[in-house]
Coordinates of C-alpha atoms and ligand atoms in Angstrom, one line a residue:
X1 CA 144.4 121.7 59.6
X2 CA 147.6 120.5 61.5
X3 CA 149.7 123.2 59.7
X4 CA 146.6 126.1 60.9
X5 CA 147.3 124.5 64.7
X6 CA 151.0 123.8 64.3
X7 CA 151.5 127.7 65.6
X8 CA 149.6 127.4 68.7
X9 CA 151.9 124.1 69.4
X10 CA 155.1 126.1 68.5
X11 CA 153.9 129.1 71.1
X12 CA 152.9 126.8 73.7
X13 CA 156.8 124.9 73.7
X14 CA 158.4 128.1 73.3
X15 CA 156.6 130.2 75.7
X16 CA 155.2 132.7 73.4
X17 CA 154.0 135.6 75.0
X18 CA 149.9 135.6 74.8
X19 CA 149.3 138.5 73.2
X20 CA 151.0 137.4 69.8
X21 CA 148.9 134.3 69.8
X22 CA 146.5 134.0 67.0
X23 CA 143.2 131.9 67.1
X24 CA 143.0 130.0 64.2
X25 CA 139.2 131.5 63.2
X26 CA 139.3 129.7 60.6
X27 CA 138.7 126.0 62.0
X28 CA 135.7 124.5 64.2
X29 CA 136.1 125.4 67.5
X30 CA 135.3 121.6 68.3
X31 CA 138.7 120.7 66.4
X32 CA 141.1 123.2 68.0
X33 CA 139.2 122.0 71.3
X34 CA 140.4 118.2 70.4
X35 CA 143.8 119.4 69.3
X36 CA 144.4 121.5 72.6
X37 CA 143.6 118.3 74.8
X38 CA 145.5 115.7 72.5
X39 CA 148.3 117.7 70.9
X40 CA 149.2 119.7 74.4
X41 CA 147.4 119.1 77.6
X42 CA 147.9 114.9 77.0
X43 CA 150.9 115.1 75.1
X44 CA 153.3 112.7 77.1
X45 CA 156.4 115.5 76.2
X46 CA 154.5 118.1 77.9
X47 CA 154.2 116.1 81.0
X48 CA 157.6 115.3 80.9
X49 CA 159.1 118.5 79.9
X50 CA 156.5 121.0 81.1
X51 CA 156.5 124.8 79.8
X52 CA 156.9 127.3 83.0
X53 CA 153.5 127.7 85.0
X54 CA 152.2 131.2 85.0
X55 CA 153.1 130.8 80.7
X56 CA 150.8 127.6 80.9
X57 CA 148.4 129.3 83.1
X58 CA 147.9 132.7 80.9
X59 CA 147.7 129.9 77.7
X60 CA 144.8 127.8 79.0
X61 CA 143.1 131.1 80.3
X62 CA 143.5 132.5 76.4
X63 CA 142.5 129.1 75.5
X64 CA 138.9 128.9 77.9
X65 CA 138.0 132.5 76.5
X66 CA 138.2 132.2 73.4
X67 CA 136.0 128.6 73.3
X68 CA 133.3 130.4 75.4
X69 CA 133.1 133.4 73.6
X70 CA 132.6 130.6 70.4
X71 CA 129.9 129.3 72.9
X72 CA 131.4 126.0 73.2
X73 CA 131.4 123.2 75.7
X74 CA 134.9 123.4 77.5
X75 CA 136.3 119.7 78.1
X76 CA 136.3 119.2 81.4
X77 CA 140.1 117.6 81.3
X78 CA 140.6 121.3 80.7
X79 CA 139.4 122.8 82.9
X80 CA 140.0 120.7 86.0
X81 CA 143.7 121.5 84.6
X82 CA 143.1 125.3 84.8
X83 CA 142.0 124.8 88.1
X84 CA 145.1 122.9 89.4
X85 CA 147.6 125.8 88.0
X86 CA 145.3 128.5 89.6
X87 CA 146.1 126.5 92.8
X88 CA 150.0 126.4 92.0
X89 CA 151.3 129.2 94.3
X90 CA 151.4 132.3 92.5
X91 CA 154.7 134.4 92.8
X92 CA 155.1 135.9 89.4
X93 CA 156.0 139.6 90.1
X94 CA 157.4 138.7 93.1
X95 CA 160.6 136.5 92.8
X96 CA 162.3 136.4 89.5
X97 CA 160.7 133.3 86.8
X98 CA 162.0 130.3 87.8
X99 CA 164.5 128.2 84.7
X100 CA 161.9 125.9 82.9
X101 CA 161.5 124.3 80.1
X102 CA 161.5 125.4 76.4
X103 CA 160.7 123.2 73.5
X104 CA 161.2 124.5 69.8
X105 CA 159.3 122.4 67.0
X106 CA 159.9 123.0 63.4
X107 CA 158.8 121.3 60.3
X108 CA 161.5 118.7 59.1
X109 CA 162.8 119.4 55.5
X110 CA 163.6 115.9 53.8
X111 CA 162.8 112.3 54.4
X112 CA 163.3 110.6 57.6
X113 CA 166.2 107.8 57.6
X114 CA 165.5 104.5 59.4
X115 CA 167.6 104.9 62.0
X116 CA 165.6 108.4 62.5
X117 CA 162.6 106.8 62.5
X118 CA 163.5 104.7 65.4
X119 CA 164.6 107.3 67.7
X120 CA 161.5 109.0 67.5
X121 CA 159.4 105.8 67.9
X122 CA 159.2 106.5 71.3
X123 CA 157.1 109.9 70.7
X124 CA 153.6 109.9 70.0
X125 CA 152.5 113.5 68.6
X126 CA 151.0 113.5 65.5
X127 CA 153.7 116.4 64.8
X128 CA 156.6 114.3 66.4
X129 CA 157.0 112.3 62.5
X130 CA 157.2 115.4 60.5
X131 CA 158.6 118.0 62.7
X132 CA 161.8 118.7 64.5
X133 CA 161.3 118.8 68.5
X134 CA 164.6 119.8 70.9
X135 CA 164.2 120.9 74.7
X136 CA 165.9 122.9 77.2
X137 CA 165.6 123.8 80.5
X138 CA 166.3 127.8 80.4
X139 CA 166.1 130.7 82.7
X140 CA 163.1 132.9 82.4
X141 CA 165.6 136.0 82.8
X142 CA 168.2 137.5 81.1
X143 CA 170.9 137.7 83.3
X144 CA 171.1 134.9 86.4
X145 CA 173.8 134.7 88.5
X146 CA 176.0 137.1 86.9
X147 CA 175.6 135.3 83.5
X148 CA 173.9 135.4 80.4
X149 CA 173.6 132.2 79.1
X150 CA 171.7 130.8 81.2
X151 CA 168.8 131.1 78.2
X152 CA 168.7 131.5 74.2
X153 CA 169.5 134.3 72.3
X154 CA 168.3 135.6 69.5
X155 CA 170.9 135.0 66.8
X156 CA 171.1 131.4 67.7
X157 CA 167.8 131.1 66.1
X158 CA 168.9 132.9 62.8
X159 CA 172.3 130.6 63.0
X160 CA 170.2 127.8 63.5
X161 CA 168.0 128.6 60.5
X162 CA 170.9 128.9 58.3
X163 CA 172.6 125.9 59.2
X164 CA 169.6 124.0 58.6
X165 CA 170.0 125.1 55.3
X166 CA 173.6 124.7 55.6
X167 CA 173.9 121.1 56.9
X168 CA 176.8 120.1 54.9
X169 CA 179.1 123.0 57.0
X170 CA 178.7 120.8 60.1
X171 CA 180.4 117.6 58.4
X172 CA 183.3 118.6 59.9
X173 CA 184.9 119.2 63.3
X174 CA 182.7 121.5 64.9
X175 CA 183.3 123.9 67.7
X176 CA 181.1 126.3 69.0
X177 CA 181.8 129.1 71.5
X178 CA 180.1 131.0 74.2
X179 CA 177.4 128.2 74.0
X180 CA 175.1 128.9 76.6
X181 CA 172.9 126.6 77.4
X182 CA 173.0 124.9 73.8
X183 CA 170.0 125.4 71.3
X184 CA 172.9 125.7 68.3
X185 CA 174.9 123.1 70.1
X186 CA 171.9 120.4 69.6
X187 CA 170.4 121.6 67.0
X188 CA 174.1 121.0 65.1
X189 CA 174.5 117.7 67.1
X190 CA 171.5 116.6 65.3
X191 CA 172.3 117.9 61.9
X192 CA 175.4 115.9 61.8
X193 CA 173.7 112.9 62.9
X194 CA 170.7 113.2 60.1
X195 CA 173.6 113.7 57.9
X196 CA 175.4 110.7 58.5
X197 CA 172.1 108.5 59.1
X198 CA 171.7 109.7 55.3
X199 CA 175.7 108.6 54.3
X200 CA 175.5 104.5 55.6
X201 CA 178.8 104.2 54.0
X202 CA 180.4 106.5 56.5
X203 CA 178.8 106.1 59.7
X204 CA 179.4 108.5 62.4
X205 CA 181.8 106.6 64.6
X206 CA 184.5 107.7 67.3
X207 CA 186.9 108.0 64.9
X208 CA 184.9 109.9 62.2
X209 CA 186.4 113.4 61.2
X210 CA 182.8 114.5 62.3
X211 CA 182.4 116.0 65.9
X212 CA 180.8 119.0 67.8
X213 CA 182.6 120.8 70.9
X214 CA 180.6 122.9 72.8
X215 CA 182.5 125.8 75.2
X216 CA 181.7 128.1 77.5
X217 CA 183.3 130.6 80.2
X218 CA 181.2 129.7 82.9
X219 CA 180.9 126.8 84.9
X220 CA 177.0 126.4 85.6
X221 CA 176.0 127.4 81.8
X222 CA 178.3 124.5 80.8
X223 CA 176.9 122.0 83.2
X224 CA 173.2 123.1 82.7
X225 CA 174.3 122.5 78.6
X226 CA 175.6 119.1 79.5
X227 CA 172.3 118.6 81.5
X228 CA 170.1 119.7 78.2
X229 CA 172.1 117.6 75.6
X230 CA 171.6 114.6 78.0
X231 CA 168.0 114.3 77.9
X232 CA 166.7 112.2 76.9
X233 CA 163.9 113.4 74.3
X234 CA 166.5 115.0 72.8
X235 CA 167.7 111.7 71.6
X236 CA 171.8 112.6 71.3
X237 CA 173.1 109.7 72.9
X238 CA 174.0 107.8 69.5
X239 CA 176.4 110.8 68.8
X240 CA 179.7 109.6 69.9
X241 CA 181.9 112.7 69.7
X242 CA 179.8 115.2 71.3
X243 CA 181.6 116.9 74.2
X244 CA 181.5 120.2 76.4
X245 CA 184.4 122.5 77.7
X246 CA 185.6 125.2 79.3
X247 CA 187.1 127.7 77.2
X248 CA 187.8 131.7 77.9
X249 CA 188.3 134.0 75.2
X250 CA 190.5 135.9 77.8
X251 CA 193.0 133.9 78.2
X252 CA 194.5 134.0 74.6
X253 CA 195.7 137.8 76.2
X254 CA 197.2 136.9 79.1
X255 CA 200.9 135.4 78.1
X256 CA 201.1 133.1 81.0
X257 CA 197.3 131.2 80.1
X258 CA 197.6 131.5 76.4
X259 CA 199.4 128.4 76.2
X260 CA 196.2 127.2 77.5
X261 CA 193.9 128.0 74.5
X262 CA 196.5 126.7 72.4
X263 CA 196.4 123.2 73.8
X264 CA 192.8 123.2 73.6
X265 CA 192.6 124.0 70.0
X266 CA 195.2 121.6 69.2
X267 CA 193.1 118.6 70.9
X268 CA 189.7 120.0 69.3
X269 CA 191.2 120.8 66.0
X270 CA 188.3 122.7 64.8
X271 CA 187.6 122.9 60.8
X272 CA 184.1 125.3 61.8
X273 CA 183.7 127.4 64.7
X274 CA 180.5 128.6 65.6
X275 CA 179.1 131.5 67.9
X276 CA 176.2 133.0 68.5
X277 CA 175.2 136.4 70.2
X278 CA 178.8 136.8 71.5
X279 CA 179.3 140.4 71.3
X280 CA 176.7 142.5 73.7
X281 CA 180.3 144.1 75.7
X282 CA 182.6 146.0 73.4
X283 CA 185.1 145.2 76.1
X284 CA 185.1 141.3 74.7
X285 CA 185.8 141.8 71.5
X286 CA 189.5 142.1 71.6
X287 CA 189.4 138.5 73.4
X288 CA 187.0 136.9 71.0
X289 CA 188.5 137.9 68.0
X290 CA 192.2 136.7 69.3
X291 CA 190.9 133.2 70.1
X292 CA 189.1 133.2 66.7
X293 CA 192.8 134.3 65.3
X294 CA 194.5 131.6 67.3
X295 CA 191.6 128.6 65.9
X296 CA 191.5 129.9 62.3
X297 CA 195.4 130.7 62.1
X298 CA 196.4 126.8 62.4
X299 CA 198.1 125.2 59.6
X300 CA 194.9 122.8 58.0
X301 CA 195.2 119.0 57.2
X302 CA 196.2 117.5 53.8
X303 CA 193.6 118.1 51.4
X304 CA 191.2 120.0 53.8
X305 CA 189.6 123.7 53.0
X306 CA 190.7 126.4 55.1
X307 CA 189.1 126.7 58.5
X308 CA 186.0 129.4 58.7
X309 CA 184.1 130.7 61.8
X310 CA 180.9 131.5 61.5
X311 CA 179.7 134.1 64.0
X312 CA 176.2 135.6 64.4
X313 CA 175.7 138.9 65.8
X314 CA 172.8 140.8 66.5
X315 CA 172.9 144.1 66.3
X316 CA 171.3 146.2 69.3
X317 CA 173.9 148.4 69.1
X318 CA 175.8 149.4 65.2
X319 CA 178.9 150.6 67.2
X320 CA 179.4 147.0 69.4
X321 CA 179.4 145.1 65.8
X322 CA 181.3 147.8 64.3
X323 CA 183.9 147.1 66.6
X324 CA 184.0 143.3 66.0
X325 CA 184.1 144.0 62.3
X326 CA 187.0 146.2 62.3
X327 CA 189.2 144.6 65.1
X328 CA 188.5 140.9 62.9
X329 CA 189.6 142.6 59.8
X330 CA 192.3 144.7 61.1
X331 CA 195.8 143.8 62.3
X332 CA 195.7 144.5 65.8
X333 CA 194.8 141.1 66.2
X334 CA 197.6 140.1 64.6
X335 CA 199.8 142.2 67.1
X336 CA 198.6 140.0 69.9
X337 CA 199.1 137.0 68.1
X338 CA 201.8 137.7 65.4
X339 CA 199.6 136.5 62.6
X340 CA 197.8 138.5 60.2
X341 CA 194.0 139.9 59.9
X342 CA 191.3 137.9 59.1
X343 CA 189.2 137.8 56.4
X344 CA 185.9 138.6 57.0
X345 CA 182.8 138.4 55.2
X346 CA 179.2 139.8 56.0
X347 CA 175.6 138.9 55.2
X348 CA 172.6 139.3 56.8
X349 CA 170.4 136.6 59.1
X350 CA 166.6 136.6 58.5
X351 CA 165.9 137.4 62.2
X352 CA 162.6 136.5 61.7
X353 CA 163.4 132.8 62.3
X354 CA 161.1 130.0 61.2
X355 CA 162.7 128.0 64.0
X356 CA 161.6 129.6 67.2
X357 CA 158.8 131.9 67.3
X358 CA 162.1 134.2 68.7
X359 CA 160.3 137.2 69.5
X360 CA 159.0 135.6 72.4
X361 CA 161.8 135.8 74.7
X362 CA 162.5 139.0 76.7
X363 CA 165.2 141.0 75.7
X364 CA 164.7 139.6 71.7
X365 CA 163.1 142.5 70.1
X366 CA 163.4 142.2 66.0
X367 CA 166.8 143.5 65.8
X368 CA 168.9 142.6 62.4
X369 CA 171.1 139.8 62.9
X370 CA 173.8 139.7 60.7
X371 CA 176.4 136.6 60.3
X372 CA 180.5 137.4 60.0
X373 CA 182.4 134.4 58.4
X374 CA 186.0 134.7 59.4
X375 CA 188.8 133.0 57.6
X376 CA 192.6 132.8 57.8
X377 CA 194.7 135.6 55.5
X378 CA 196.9 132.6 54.9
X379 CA 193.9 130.7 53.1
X380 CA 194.8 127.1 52.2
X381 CA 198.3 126.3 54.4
X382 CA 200.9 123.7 54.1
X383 CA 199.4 120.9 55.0
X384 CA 200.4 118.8 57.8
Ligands
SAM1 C1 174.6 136.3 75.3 S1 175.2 134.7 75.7 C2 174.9 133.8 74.2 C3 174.7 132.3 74.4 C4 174.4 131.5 73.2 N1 175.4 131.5 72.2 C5 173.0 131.9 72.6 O1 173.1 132.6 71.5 O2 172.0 131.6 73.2 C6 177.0 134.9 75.6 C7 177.7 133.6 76.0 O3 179.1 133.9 75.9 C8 179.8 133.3 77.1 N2 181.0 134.1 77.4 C9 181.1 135.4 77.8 N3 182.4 135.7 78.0 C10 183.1 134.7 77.7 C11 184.5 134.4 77.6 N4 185.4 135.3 78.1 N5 184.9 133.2 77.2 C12 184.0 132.3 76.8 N6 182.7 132.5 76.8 C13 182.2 133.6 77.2 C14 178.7 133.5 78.2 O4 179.0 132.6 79.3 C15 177.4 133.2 77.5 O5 177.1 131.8 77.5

């Protein structure tokens, strides 16, 4: 029964539009009845972290119609909540969606370790034991204030699929670029802490070789990132080298700021770089791939494999990812930077993610995402 309800929790969290909701036909209307008052209206989470208005408004609407056209009772809790968002001032149409919250539940793979279990002993669902929940507050547009990463992108949810098959990538020093306002970032964040909470012999400490950067161009997307890692339900304050920066791709091209990038790769040292979605402007790709250059370039520790980005991409447009492809794999990179091409391997994403029901933000429409893993030419380098 839980796993027949678990979409209608998933859609709810994630704002799925209404039309692609489903009513699970198959279950007494009296059960989905108590699951839509215990599992969403009462859930403590929801009241804390509550999904935009008019979403929750055309949910409980979709929700009443479907129970009266089963002939059932509706609980009155329910109602008297339906009545007190029809009150809520109605502007949609109007103004552009407020940012509100987004929560993305998937079913945990693996056990749970004790120190796991006691983060999450604050949360009550029945689904909060078994299932991965992370929150963000995110624009309901895709573009605000000039920017557009003020809300999750489609190949972050592929990326994050594959990491979560991936986990043992992200023992490492992480970086990820163009972050937005950062679903990878905590999903990653919590990926090396599971890992860890699995490894007691080599807990994750300040001086682990096990972090996570997160950077971004724009001031506002990095402080609202900052604002989602920090709360609380997320549960990220045990990770003790988790920290957000500014970083532009641009500057790598401008002699007089380059110096710039250069520092901060030398205090982030990054074995993995991560990105997501980066390329929707063919005019950025000469920037992105230089910084990439510059990280994956570096001469690697004693011992250590050679450093690898993995970027995800989706592709709206064959000629924008084209571009990417060719400029990573060519040597006019290397003219900017002296160094040589990259290497650069392709596979596709399933963009069909089991993460985040994806197709239920504007602007992500189905298209393939494909994943570029970019190494040095040099390979394994002296060692330091
Ligand atoms: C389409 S959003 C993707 C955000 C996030 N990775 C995701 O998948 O949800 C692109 C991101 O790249 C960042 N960006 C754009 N130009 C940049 C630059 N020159 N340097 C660094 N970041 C940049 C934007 O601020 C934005 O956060």
């Amino acid at each position: 029964m839980e796993d027949d309800l678990f979409p209608l929790l998933k859609a709810y969290g994630s704002l799925c539009p209404i039309r692609k909701l489903q009513w699970p036909i198959i279950l007494p209307p009296t059960e989905i009845q108590e699951f839509l008052v215990e599992d969403l209206l009462l859930n403590p989470h929801f009241g804390s972290y509550p999904p935009d208005t008019a979403h929750q408004r055309s949910f409980w609407k979709w929700a009443i119609d479907n129970l009266e056209s089963l002939r059932e009772e509706i609980d009155e809790r329910i109602l008297e909540y339906y009545l007190q968002l029809l009150g809520q001032t109605k502007t949609e149409g109007l103004v552009a969606p407020s940012p509100s919250f987004r929560t993305y539940i998937w079913k945990r793979t693996g056990d749970m370790s004790p120190a796991m279990r006691r983060r999450k002993a604050s949360q009550s669902s029945r689904y909060s034991q078994s299932h991965e929940w992370i929150t963000l507050l995110e624009s309901g547009t895709t573009i605000e204030n000039g920017t557009t990463g003020l809300r999750t992108w489609s190949a972050s949810f592929a990326l994050a699929d594959y990491l979560v098959k991936h986990p043992d990538l992200l023992k490492a020093r992480v970086l990820e670029i163009g972050s937005g306002v950062g679903f990878l970032g905590i999903i990653i964040a919590k990926l090396q802490m599971h890992a860890q909470d699995n490894c007691p012999k080599s807990p994750l400490t300040r001086q682990s070789d096990v972090s996570l950067t997160l950077s971004d161009v724009d001031h506002d997307v990095l402080r609202r990132c900052q604002d989602n890692l920090a709360l609380s339900c997320n549960s990220l304050n045990d990770h003790p080298n988790l920290s957000c920066r500014i970083l532009d791709w641009s500057d790598v091209l401008d002699a007089s700021l380059k110096s710039r990038t250069e520092q901060f790769m030398e205090d982030v040292d990054p074995d993995v770089i991560i990105g997501a979605d980066l390329v929707y402007d063919i005019d950025i790709v000469p920037a992105l791939v230089a910084t990439l250059a510059l990280a994956l370039d570096r001469p690697t520790h004693s011992g250590s494999a050679c450093r690898k980005a993995y970027i995800a991409l989706t592709v709206r447009n064959e000629g924008t990812v084209d571009t990417f492809r060719t400029t990573a794999g060519k040597s006019m990179v290397a003219n900017v930077l002296s160094g040589k091409a990259l290497n650069v391997e392709e596979e596709a994403l399933d963009e069909r993610s089991s993460l985040a029901m994806n197709e239920s933000l504007e602007g992500n429409h189905g298209f393939p995402v494909r994943l570029f893993v970019l190494s040095s030419k040099l390979g394994k380098q002296k060692a330091l």
